[in-house]
Amino acid sequence: MATRQRPTQWLPHFILVVGVASFAFPIYLALIGSTHDAGIIARGEMPLVPGPHGLDNYWQAWTRGSAERVKSIPVQALMFNSLVMALGITFGKIAISVISAYAVAFFVFPLRMFFFWMIFITLMLPVEVRIIPTYKVVADLGMVDSFTGLIIPLIASATATLLFRQVFLTIPDELVEAAKIDGAGALRFFWSVVIPLSRTNIAALFVILFIYGWNQYLWPLLITSSRSMETIVIGIVKMIGTGDAQTDWQIIMATTILAMLPPVAVILFMQRWFVKGLIEAEK
Amino acid sequence: MRRRAIFHNKVLPYLLLAPQVAVTLVFFLWPAGQAIYQSVLLQDPFGLRTQFVWLENFRVVLTDPLYLGSVRVTLIFSTAVTALSMGAALLFAVVADMRIRGATTYKTLLTWPYAVAPAVAASLWLFIFHPSIGLLGRRLRYLGIAWDYKLNGNQALLLVILAASWKQVSYNFLFFLAGLQAIPPSVIEAASLDTGPARRFWSIAFPLISPTTFFLLVVNVVYAFFDTFGVIHALTGGGPGKATETLIYKVYTDGVINLDLGGSSAQSMILMLVVVTLTAIQFRYIERKVHY
């Protein structure tokens, strides 16, 4: 690293500041928008400094939702739905992937490669390309408009299985031999060696999957039929509706900020694992 | 790499695989099979009559000017999103890889948009570019540009491209940065003896991160194809007209809104072929890279 030449100092800073600013600007505007009243936004007179209505707007969004709608769902309910879905998907995916990767990496058994390819092939079947038939299966199982319907169909994960398989392949054979000599069986080895060794990978995957789960769009759009089951992301888009000037923009912006908080917080507080998780998924 | 030390158990591996395989069978393979089956059937919207029509649905889809228009939109959209988000990310990564003060802070501040949902990104961009209430939307109109993405198809396409790319830069940035930082310092050291920084980047660093670039190329195309539904649904709803109707959006409208099951399934099949091709290329390439 020390040999990397010291460049002209201002240009890199300038480029990075432009980058940071172009990322932050939309958020800044949303923050400002969430502190003004509907009138000033609708007239297009919103200043670039915070207004006096911030607390009112957030309180209204949190407890009642958008006032304009006949029947609006409070943001706290939408956030709760999103949280349950995101955590369900995250833990579900990690749990079933880690055990299936363990089976594929540490056992030799008939049809091993068949199952491996069967899991792998799910990479090629994103929900977006099989919308109708998947919806029909979920409907036939009576899972429409429920958390199980939101979560279970999304927890199969080829990516997570492949990631854990790669991690497991780096566990040296000697360690397995040593464990076997000490009389540890497959399950004991799994709990006492493999899981502790993969702790950081699990943390890393947690970050990525939580964001994946929280940000789901098409699937909840299909599966939720009652407004009370909607997730926060769907809720925002429903609030925008036709998106004319009379929309309650200050409430939408407050909701937008609230919707970003959990995933952004997870990234910021778990930055190290997040980067590790993303990069390792590549290897 | 093949493991020599393994466990022997007749039942356990199957039990470990069971949950994953069950979900895969019920929610992936069975629906995919149904999609194949329906793609060769013609069904009225109420499901009362069904007729086997061979590849008729595919013929109808592939000769439909609306479908071909949607192919065009998808190609423009995914090329633009990929180029824009990868280009910006590479620039930021190269700069952040230099030894400058506050590099870690910059990195954190360039990372977080990854966490923003596509539809939420759409909401943010709508607030900026709305023709009557948006800060920049109003400014454009004030400058005499007839900015209204609800009427002008090109402007709508531009807006969804910007919103979709904005969200994706962070992801690409992290990969490019990791790729650049993985180059052994000795290589850079050797190169810096007889080349300038620009030359060093294009003839040393850029070729060395080509696996990353290639990987990101595939990931970004997949992202633009499949994960941007939320952006489009929230911003333009595929409109105005069909100006922002990508292939995935058309599967949704034809299947869920218009209830054309055969046509929608045929389109699903075509998209599956696209994913299969992309994934196969990517996986072959990466496997080879990792295992040498």
Short mmCIF file of C-alpha atoms in Angstrom, two decimals, chain A:
data_model
loop_
_atom_site.label_atom_id
_atom_site.label_comp_id
_atom_site.label_asym_id
_atom_site.label_seq_id
_atom_site.Cartn_x
_atom_site.Cartn_y
_atom_site.Cartn_z
CA MET A 1 0.00 0.00 0.00
CA ALA A 2 2.79 2.36 0.91
CA THR A 3 4.01 2.32 -2.64
CA ARG A 4 0.79 3.67 -4.11
CA GLN A 5 1.79 7.05 -5.37
CA ARG A 6 0.47 10.05 -3.54
CA PRO A 7 -1.73 11.75 -6.13
CA THR A 8 -2.63 15.38 -6.52
CA GLN A 9 -4.61 15.91 -3.37
CA TRP A 10 -7.66 17.92 -4.35
CA LEU A 11 -8.94 15.96 -7.35
CA PRO A 12 -9.71 12.66 -5.56
CA HIS A 13 -11.40 14.55 -2.74
CA PHE A 14 -13.43 16.55 -5.24
CA ILE A 15 -14.61 13.41 -7.08
CA LEU A 16 -15.51 11.63 -3.83
CA VAL A 17 -17.33 14.65 -2.45
CA VAL A 18 -19.38 14.89 -5.65
CA GLY A 19 -20.20 11.19 -5.27
CA VAL A 20 -21.16 11.48 -1.63
CA ALA A 21 -23.23 14.58 -2.35
CA SER A 22 -25.13 13.00 -5.22
CA PHE A 23 -26.04 10.13 -2.91
CA ALA A 24 -26.97 12.38 -0.02
CA PHE A 25 -28.89 15.04 -1.92
CA PRO A 26 -32.11 13.05 -2.50
CA ILE A 27 -32.14 12.06 1.17
CA TYR A 28 -31.55 15.65 2.25
CA LEU A 29 -34.48 16.82 0.12
CA ALA A 30 -36.68 14.07 1.55
CA LEU A 31 -35.71 15.12 5.08
CA ILE A 32 -36.53 18.75 4.31
CA GLY A 33 -39.77 17.73 2.61
CA SER A 34 -40.84 15.81 5.68
CA THR A 35 -40.68 18.97 7.83
CA HIS A 36 -42.97 21.23 5.81
CA ASP A 37 -46.73 21.35 5.34
CA ALA A 38 -48.61 20.07 2.32
CA GLY A 39 -49.44 23.53 0.99
CA ILE A 40 -45.92 24.86 0.66
CA ILE A 41 -44.80 21.68 -1.14
CA ALA A 42 -47.81 21.65 -3.46
CA ARG A 43 -47.17 25.28 -4.43
CA GLY A 44 -43.55 24.35 -5.19
CA GLU A 45 -42.25 26.89 -2.67
CA MET A 46 -40.39 24.47 -0.42
CA PRO A 47 -37.19 26.11 0.88
CA LEU A 48 -33.96 24.18 1.29
CA VAL A 49 -34.03 24.48 5.05
CA PRO A 50 -36.13 22.48 7.52
CA GLY A 51 -39.63 23.71 8.31
CA PRO A 52 -41.57 23.65 11.57
CA HIS A 53 -43.84 20.65 10.93
CA GLY A 54 -41.35 17.81 11.28
CA LEU A 55 -42.64 16.31 14.51
CA ASP A 56 -46.29 16.57 13.45
CA ASN A 57 -45.58 14.90 10.11
CA TYR A 58 -43.62 12.01 11.56
CA TRP A 59 -46.17 11.54 14.32
CA GLN A 60 -49.02 11.48 11.83
CA ALA A 61 -47.20 9.04 9.53
CA TRP A 62 -46.24 6.79 12.43
CA THR A 63 -49.68 6.65 14.07
CA ARG A 64 -52.18 7.28 11.27
CA GLY A 65 -50.50 7.12 7.88
CA SER A 66 -51.43 9.38 5.03
CA ALA A 67 -54.45 11.54 5.97
CA GLU A 68 -55.74 11.89 2.45
CA ARG A 69 -56.68 8.25 2.08
CA VAL A 70 -60.04 7.03 3.21
CA LYS A 71 -58.48 4.13 5.04
CA SER A 72 -54.80 4.58 5.63
CA ILE A 73 -52.49 2.20 7.44
CA PRO A 74 -50.19 3.70 10.07
CA VAL A 75 -46.51 3.42 9.28
CA GLN A 76 -45.82 1.52 12.49
CA ALA A 77 -48.02 -1.35 11.25
CA LEU A 78 -46.34 -1.32 7.84
CA MET A 79 -42.90 -1.32 9.46
CA PHE A 80 -43.88 -4.22 11.69
CA ASN A 81 -44.93 -6.25 8.63
CA SER A 82 -41.66 -5.43 6.89
CA LEU A 83 -39.66 -6.36 9.96
CA VAL A 84 -41.35 -9.74 10.35
CA MET A 85 -40.92 -10.49 6.66
CA ALA A 86 -37.27 -9.36 6.56
CA LEU A 87 -36.27 -11.31 9.67
CA GLY A 88 -38.22 -14.38 8.57
CA ILE A 89 -36.56 -14.41 5.18
CA THR A 90 -33.11 -13.76 6.69
CA PHE A 91 -33.16 -16.47 9.33
CA GLY A 92 -35.03 -18.91 7.09
CA LYS A 93 -32.53 -18.56 4.28
CA ILE A 94 -29.50 -18.81 6.56
CA ALA A 95 -30.86 -21.83 8.41
CA ILE A 96 -31.81 -23.95 5.42
CA SER A 97 -28.76 -22.91 3.38
CA VAL A 98 -26.21 -23.63 6.05
CA ILE A 99 -27.49 -27.17 6.60
CA SER A 100 -27.84 -28.01 2.93
CA ALA A 101 -24.36 -26.65 2.21
CA TYR A 102 -23.06 -28.81 5.06
CA ALA A 103 -24.66 -31.87 3.49
CA VAL A 104 -23.17 -31.13 0.09
CA ALA A 105 -19.70 -30.23 1.37
CA PHE A 106 -19.11 -32.91 4.03
CA PHE A 107 -20.95 -35.97 2.82
CA VAL A 108 -20.74 -38.20 -0.19
CA PHE A 109 -24.07 -39.80 -0.93
CA PRO A 110 -26.08 -40.95 -3.93
CA LEU A 111 -27.68 -38.11 -5.90
CA ARG A 112 -25.44 -35.53 -4.18
CA MET A 113 -24.71 -33.64 -7.38
CA PHE A 114 -28.33 -33.99 -8.47
CA PHE A 115 -29.50 -32.14 -5.36
CA PHE A 116 -26.70 -29.63 -5.68
CA TRP A 117 -27.78 -28.76 -9.20
CA MET A 118 -31.42 -28.72 -8.19
CA ILE A 119 -30.64 -26.03 -5.61
CA PHE A 120 -28.31 -24.27 -7.98
CA ILE A 121 -30.96 -24.07 -10.69
CA THR A 122 -33.15 -21.88 -8.46
CA LEU A 123 -30.70 -19.09 -9.27
CA MET A 124 -32.16 -19.20 -12.73
CA LEU A 125 -35.77 -18.97 -11.62
CA PRO A 126 -36.19 -15.58 -9.94
CA VAL A 127 -39.74 -14.98 -8.79
CA GLU A 128 -40.12 -12.32 -11.45
CA VAL A 129 -40.06 -14.86 -14.27
CA ARG A 130 -42.63 -17.21 -12.78
CA ILE A 131 -45.08 -14.78 -11.26
CA ILE A 132 -48.42 -16.39 -12.07
CA PRO A 133 -47.69 -20.08 -11.39
CA THR A 134 -45.93 -19.32 -8.09
CA TYR A 135 -48.83 -17.16 -7.01
CA LYS A 136 -51.16 -20.03 -7.88
CA VAL A 137 -49.18 -22.51 -5.74
CA VAL A 138 -49.26 -20.12 -2.79
CA ALA A 139 -52.98 -19.54 -3.31
CA ASP A 140 -53.66 -23.29 -3.48
CA LEU A 141 -51.79 -23.75 -0.21
CA GLY A 142 -53.96 -21.05 1.38
CA MET A 143 -50.95 -18.86 2.10
CA VAL A 144 -52.10 -15.67 0.36
CA ASP A 145 -52.11 -12.58 2.57
CA SER A 146 -50.14 -14.22 5.37
CA PHE A 147 -46.60 -14.03 6.70
CA THR A 148 -45.95 -17.64 5.71
CA GLY A 149 -46.91 -16.76 2.14
CA LEU A 150 -44.61 -13.75 2.23
CA ILE A 151 -41.66 -15.60 3.73
CA ILE A 152 -41.54 -19.33 2.89
CA PRO A 153 -41.44 -19.10 -0.93
CA LEU A 154 -38.46 -16.73 -0.69
CA ILE A 155 -36.25 -18.70 1.69
CA ALA A 156 -34.73 -21.14 -0.81
CA SER A 157 -31.36 -19.70 -1.66
CA ALA A 158 -28.82 -20.99 -4.11
CA THR A 159 -26.56 -18.01 -3.44
CA ALA A 160 -26.38 -18.61 0.31
CA THR A 161 -25.91 -22.35 -0.20
CA LEU A 162 -23.07 -21.76 -2.64
CA LEU A 163 -21.49 -19.24 -0.29
CA PHE A 164 -21.54 -21.63 2.67
CA ARG A 165 -20.29 -24.44 0.48
CA GLN A 166 -17.31 -22.30 -0.51
CA VAL A 167 -16.65 -21.44 3.13
CA PHE A 168 -16.91 -25.09 4.15
CA LEU A 169 -14.50 -26.16 1.41
CA THR A 170 -11.84 -23.97 3.03
CA ILE A 171 -12.09 -25.93 6.28
CA PRO A 172 -8.97 -28.11 6.13
CA ASP A 173 -9.33 -31.89 5.86
CA GLU A 174 -6.99 -32.21 8.85
CA LEU A 175 -9.57 -30.53 11.05
CA VAL A 176 -12.20 -33.06 9.99
CA GLU A 177 -9.76 -35.93 10.57
CA ALA A 178 -8.84 -34.58 13.99
CA ALA A 179 -12.49 -34.26 14.95
CA LYS A 180 -13.20 -37.80 13.79
CA ILE A 181 -10.25 -39.15 15.76
CA ASP A 182 -11.59 -37.35 18.82
CA GLY A 183 -14.85 -39.18 18.26
CA ALA A 184 -16.95 -36.25 17.06
CA GLY A 185 -19.83 -37.19 14.81
CA ALA A 186 -21.17 -35.15 11.91
CA LEU A 187 -23.63 -33.16 14.04
CA ARG A 188 -21.10 -32.49 16.78
CA PHE A 189 -18.60 -31.28 14.19
CA PHE A 190 -21.31 -29.05 12.70
CA TRP A 191 -22.15 -27.33 16.00
CA SER A 192 -18.69 -27.20 17.55
CA VAL A 193 -16.48 -26.48 14.56
CA VAL A 194 -18.36 -25.50 11.41
CA ILE A 195 -20.83 -23.01 12.90
CA PRO A 196 -18.21 -21.18 15.04
CA LEU A 197 -15.89 -21.04 12.03
CA SER A 198 -18.67 -19.56 9.86
CA ARG A 199 -19.84 -17.01 12.43
CA THR A 200 -18.53 -14.03 10.51
CA ASN A 201 -19.98 -15.38 7.26
CA ILE A 202 -23.36 -15.76 8.93
CA ALA A 203 -23.15 -12.18 10.25
CA ALA A 204 -22.16 -10.98 6.79
CA LEU A 205 -25.00 -12.84 5.16
CA PHE A 206 -27.41 -11.53 7.77
CA VAL A 207 -26.75 -7.95 6.66
CA ILE A 208 -27.27 -8.71 2.99
CA LEU A 209 -30.34 -10.88 3.46
CA PHE A 210 -32.00 -8.46 5.87
CA ILE A 211 -31.72 -5.75 3.23
CA TYR A 212 -32.92 -8.17 0.56
CA GLY A 213 -35.93 -9.09 2.68
CA TRP A 214 -36.81 -5.57 3.75
CA ASN A 215 -36.64 -4.29 0.17
CA GLN A 216 -38.81 -6.98 -1.44
CA TYR A 217 -41.35 -5.46 -3.77
CA LEU A 218 -42.97 -7.63 -6.42
CA TRP A 219 -43.68 -10.60 -4.15
CA PRO A 220 -45.47 -8.67 -1.34
CA LEU A 221 -47.33 -6.73 -4.04
CA LEU A 222 -48.75 -10.01 -5.33
CA ILE A 223 -49.27 -11.82 -2.04
CA THR A 224 -50.80 -9.14 0.18
CA SER A 225 -54.43 -8.49 -0.58
CA SER A 226 -55.53 -6.73 2.61
CA ARG A 227 -54.06 -3.33 3.34
CA SER A 228 -53.11 -4.36 6.87
CA MET A 229 -50.61 -6.94 5.52
CA GLU A 230 -48.79 -4.45 3.29
CA THR A 231 -45.09 -3.82 3.78
CA ILE A 232 -43.65 -0.35 4.17
CA VAL A 233 -42.19 -0.27 0.65
CA ILE A 234 -45.55 -1.18 -0.90
CA GLY A 235 -47.23 1.28 1.46
CA ILE A 236 -45.15 4.20 0.16
CA VAL A 237 -45.95 3.44 -3.45
CA LYS A 238 -49.66 3.15 -2.62
CA MET A 239 -49.46 6.52 -0.83
CA ILE A 240 -47.91 8.14 -3.89
CA GLY A 241 -50.79 6.77 -5.95
CA THR A 242 -51.18 8.91 -9.05
CA GLY A 243 -48.51 11.26 -7.71
CA ASP A 244 -50.20 14.58 -8.36
CA ALA A 245 -49.48 17.80 -6.51
CA GLN A 246 -52.34 17.29 -4.05
CA THR A 247 -50.71 14.18 -2.62
CA ASP A 248 -49.55 14.44 1.02
CA TRP A 249 -45.91 14.72 0.05
CA GLN A 250 -44.75 15.66 3.55
CA ILE A 251 -46.18 12.39 4.92
CA ILE A 252 -44.77 10.37 2.01
CA MET A 253 -41.32 11.84 2.62
CA ALA A 254 -41.54 11.15 6.36
CA THR A 255 -42.55 7.55 5.52
CA THR A 256 -39.71 7.28 2.99
CA ILE A 257 -37.19 8.34 5.63
CA LEU A 258 -38.66 5.89 8.15
CA ALA A 259 -38.60 3.08 5.57
CA MET A 260 -34.90 3.63 4.92
CA LEU A 261 -33.86 3.73 8.56
CA PRO A 262 -33.69 0.00 9.43
CA PRO A 263 -31.73 -1.24 6.38
CA VAL A 264 -29.42 1.80 6.35
CA ALA A 265 -28.81 1.38 10.09
CA VAL A 266 -27.97 -2.29 9.57
CA ILE A 267 -25.43 -1.35 6.88
CA LEU A 268 -23.85 1.43 8.90
CA PHE A 269 -23.59 -0.50 12.16
CA MET A 270 -22.51 -3.73 10.50
CA GLN A 271 -20.34 -2.12 7.83
CA ARG A 272 -17.49 -4.58 8.26
CA TRP A 273 -19.67 -7.65 7.88
CA PHE A 274 -21.63 -6.08 5.07
CA VAL A 275 -18.55 -5.55 2.93
CA LYS A 276 -17.25 -9.00 3.81
CA GLY A 277 -20.57 -10.56 2.95
CA LEU A 278 -20.87 -8.92 -0.42
CA ILE A 279 -17.31 -9.66 -1.47
CA GLU A 280 -17.39 -13.23 -0.24
CA ALA A 281 -20.55 -14.02 -2.11
CA GLU A 282 -18.46 -13.37 -5.22
CA LYS A 283 -15.79 -15.90 -4.37
#
